[in-house]
mmCIF file of C-alpha atoms in Angstrom:
data_model
loop_
_atom_site.group_PDB
_atom_site.id
_atom_site.type_symbol
_atom_site.label_atom_id
_atom_site.label_comp_id
_atom_site.label_asym_id
_atom_site.label_seq_id
_atom_site.Cartn_x
_atom_site.Cartn_y
_atom_site.Cartn_z
ATOM 1 C CA MET R 457 11.402 257.843 255.778
ATOM 2 C CA LYS R 458 11.576 256.112 259.151
ATOM 3 C CA LEU R 459 9.422 253.122 259.936
ATOM 4 C CA SER R 460 7.502 255.043 262.610
ATOM 5 C CA SER R 461 6.783 257.862 260.141
ATOM 6 C CA ARG R 462 5.534 255.364 257.569
ATOM 7 C CA CYS R 463 3.276 253.711 260.145
ATOM 8 C CA LEU R 464 1.867 257.057 261.214
ATOM 9 C CA PHE R 465 1.285 258.064 257.586
ATOM 10 C CA GLY R 466 -0.439 254.753 256.872
ATOM 11 C CA LEU R 467 -2.633 255.036 259.942
ATOM 12 C CA THR R 468 -3.604 258.616 259.087
ATOM 13 C CA SER R 469 -4.424 257.608 255.512
ATOM 14 C CA ALA R 470 -6.527 254.681 256.669
ATOM 15 C CA LEU R 471 -8.467 256.846 259.134
ATOM 16 C CA SER R 472 -9.082 259.416 256.412
ATOM 17 C CA LEU R 473 -10.489 256.739 254.110
ATOM 18 C CA VAL R 474 -12.744 255.416 256.884
ATOM 19 C CA ALA R 475 -14.028 258.925 257.629
ATOM 20 C CA MET R 476 -14.725 259.498 253.953
ATOM 21 C CA ALA R 477 -16.582 256.184 253.666
ATOM 22 C CA VAL R 478 -18.726 256.993 256.702
ATOM 23 C CA SER R 479 -19.602 260.417 255.310
ATOM 24 C CA LEU R 480 -20.635 258.845 251.998
ATOM 25 C CA LEU R 481 -22.844 256.283 253.745
ATOM 26 C CA HIS R 482 -24.575 258.924 255.886
ATOM 27 C CA PRO R 483 -24.945 262.020 253.689
ATOM 28 C CA ASN R 484 -27.842 263.544 255.683
ATOM 29 C CA PRO R 485 -26.736 266.702 257.476
ATOM 30 C CA ALA R 486 -28.045 267.626 260.908
ATOM 31 C CA VAL R 487 -31.465 269.241 260.772
ATOM 32 C CA ALA R 488 -31.503 272.752 262.250
ATOM 33 C CA ALA R 489 -35.245 272.550 262.944
ATOM 34 C CA ASP R 490 -34.550 270.061 265.751
ATOM 35 C CA ARG R 491 -32.394 272.558 267.635
ATOM 36 C CA VAL R 492 -33.710 274.439 270.643
ATOM 37 C CA TYR R 493 -32.447 277.983 271.049
ATOM 38 C CA LEU R 494 -32.506 279.334 274.596
ATOM 39 C CA SER R 495 -33.013 282.951 275.497
ATOM 40 C CA ASN R 496 -30.511 284.825 277.659
ATOM 41 C CA PRO R 497 -32.665 284.546 280.838
ATOM 42 C CA ASP R 498 -33.088 280.794 280.210
ATOM 43 C CA ILE R 499 -29.325 280.350 279.944
ATOM 44 C CA GLN R 500 -28.703 282.386 283.090
ATOM 45 C CA ALA R 501 -31.316 280.399 285.014
ATOM 46 C CA ALA R 502 -29.808 277.105 283.864
ATOM 47 C CA VAL R 503 -26.184 278.064 284.582
ATOM 48 C CA ILE R 504 -26.523 280.236 287.686
ATOM 49 C CA GLY R 505 -29.942 279.227 288.967
ATOM 50 C CA LYS R 506 -31.368 282.742 288.826
ATOM 51 C CA GLY R 507 -31.539 285.675 286.473
ATOM 52 C CA MET R 508 -28.937 288.408 286.570
ATOM 53 C CA LEU R 509 -29.626 292.125 286.668
ATOM 54 C CA SER R 510 -27.211 293.956 284.390
ATOM 55 C CA LYS R 511 -26.859 297.679 283.925
ATOM 56 C CA ASN R 512 -25.856 299.067 280.582
ATOM 57 C CA LEU R 513 -24.074 302.166 281.794
ATOM 58 C CA PRO R 514 -23.562 303.940 278.422
ATOM 59 C CA SER R 515 -27.268 303.894 277.549
ATOM 60 C CA GLY R 516 -28.672 303.930 281.081
ATOM 61 C CA ALA R 517 -30.864 300.912 280.281
ATOM 62 C CA MET R 518 -31.446 298.109 282.738
ATOM 63 C CA SER R 519 -32.169 294.538 281.720
ATOM 64 C CA HIS R 520 -32.968 291.361 283.607
#
C-alpha cells in the first residue's frame, strides 16, 4: 500500500470516527413539526413572482 493510500485511509477512518462521535453526542433527530410545507401556488409565487395558469388537456380541467 502506498504512503498516499495509507494517509487517505487514515484520514477517512478518522473522519468516520468523528462523525460517529458527533451522532452519539446529538441523538435528537430533526423534528418534522417545525417544517413548513408550501402549497403549489405559494411555491410559484415565491419562485416566479406570480401564479401560473396550467391546462390539463387530458381531463379538460384548468388550475391556477
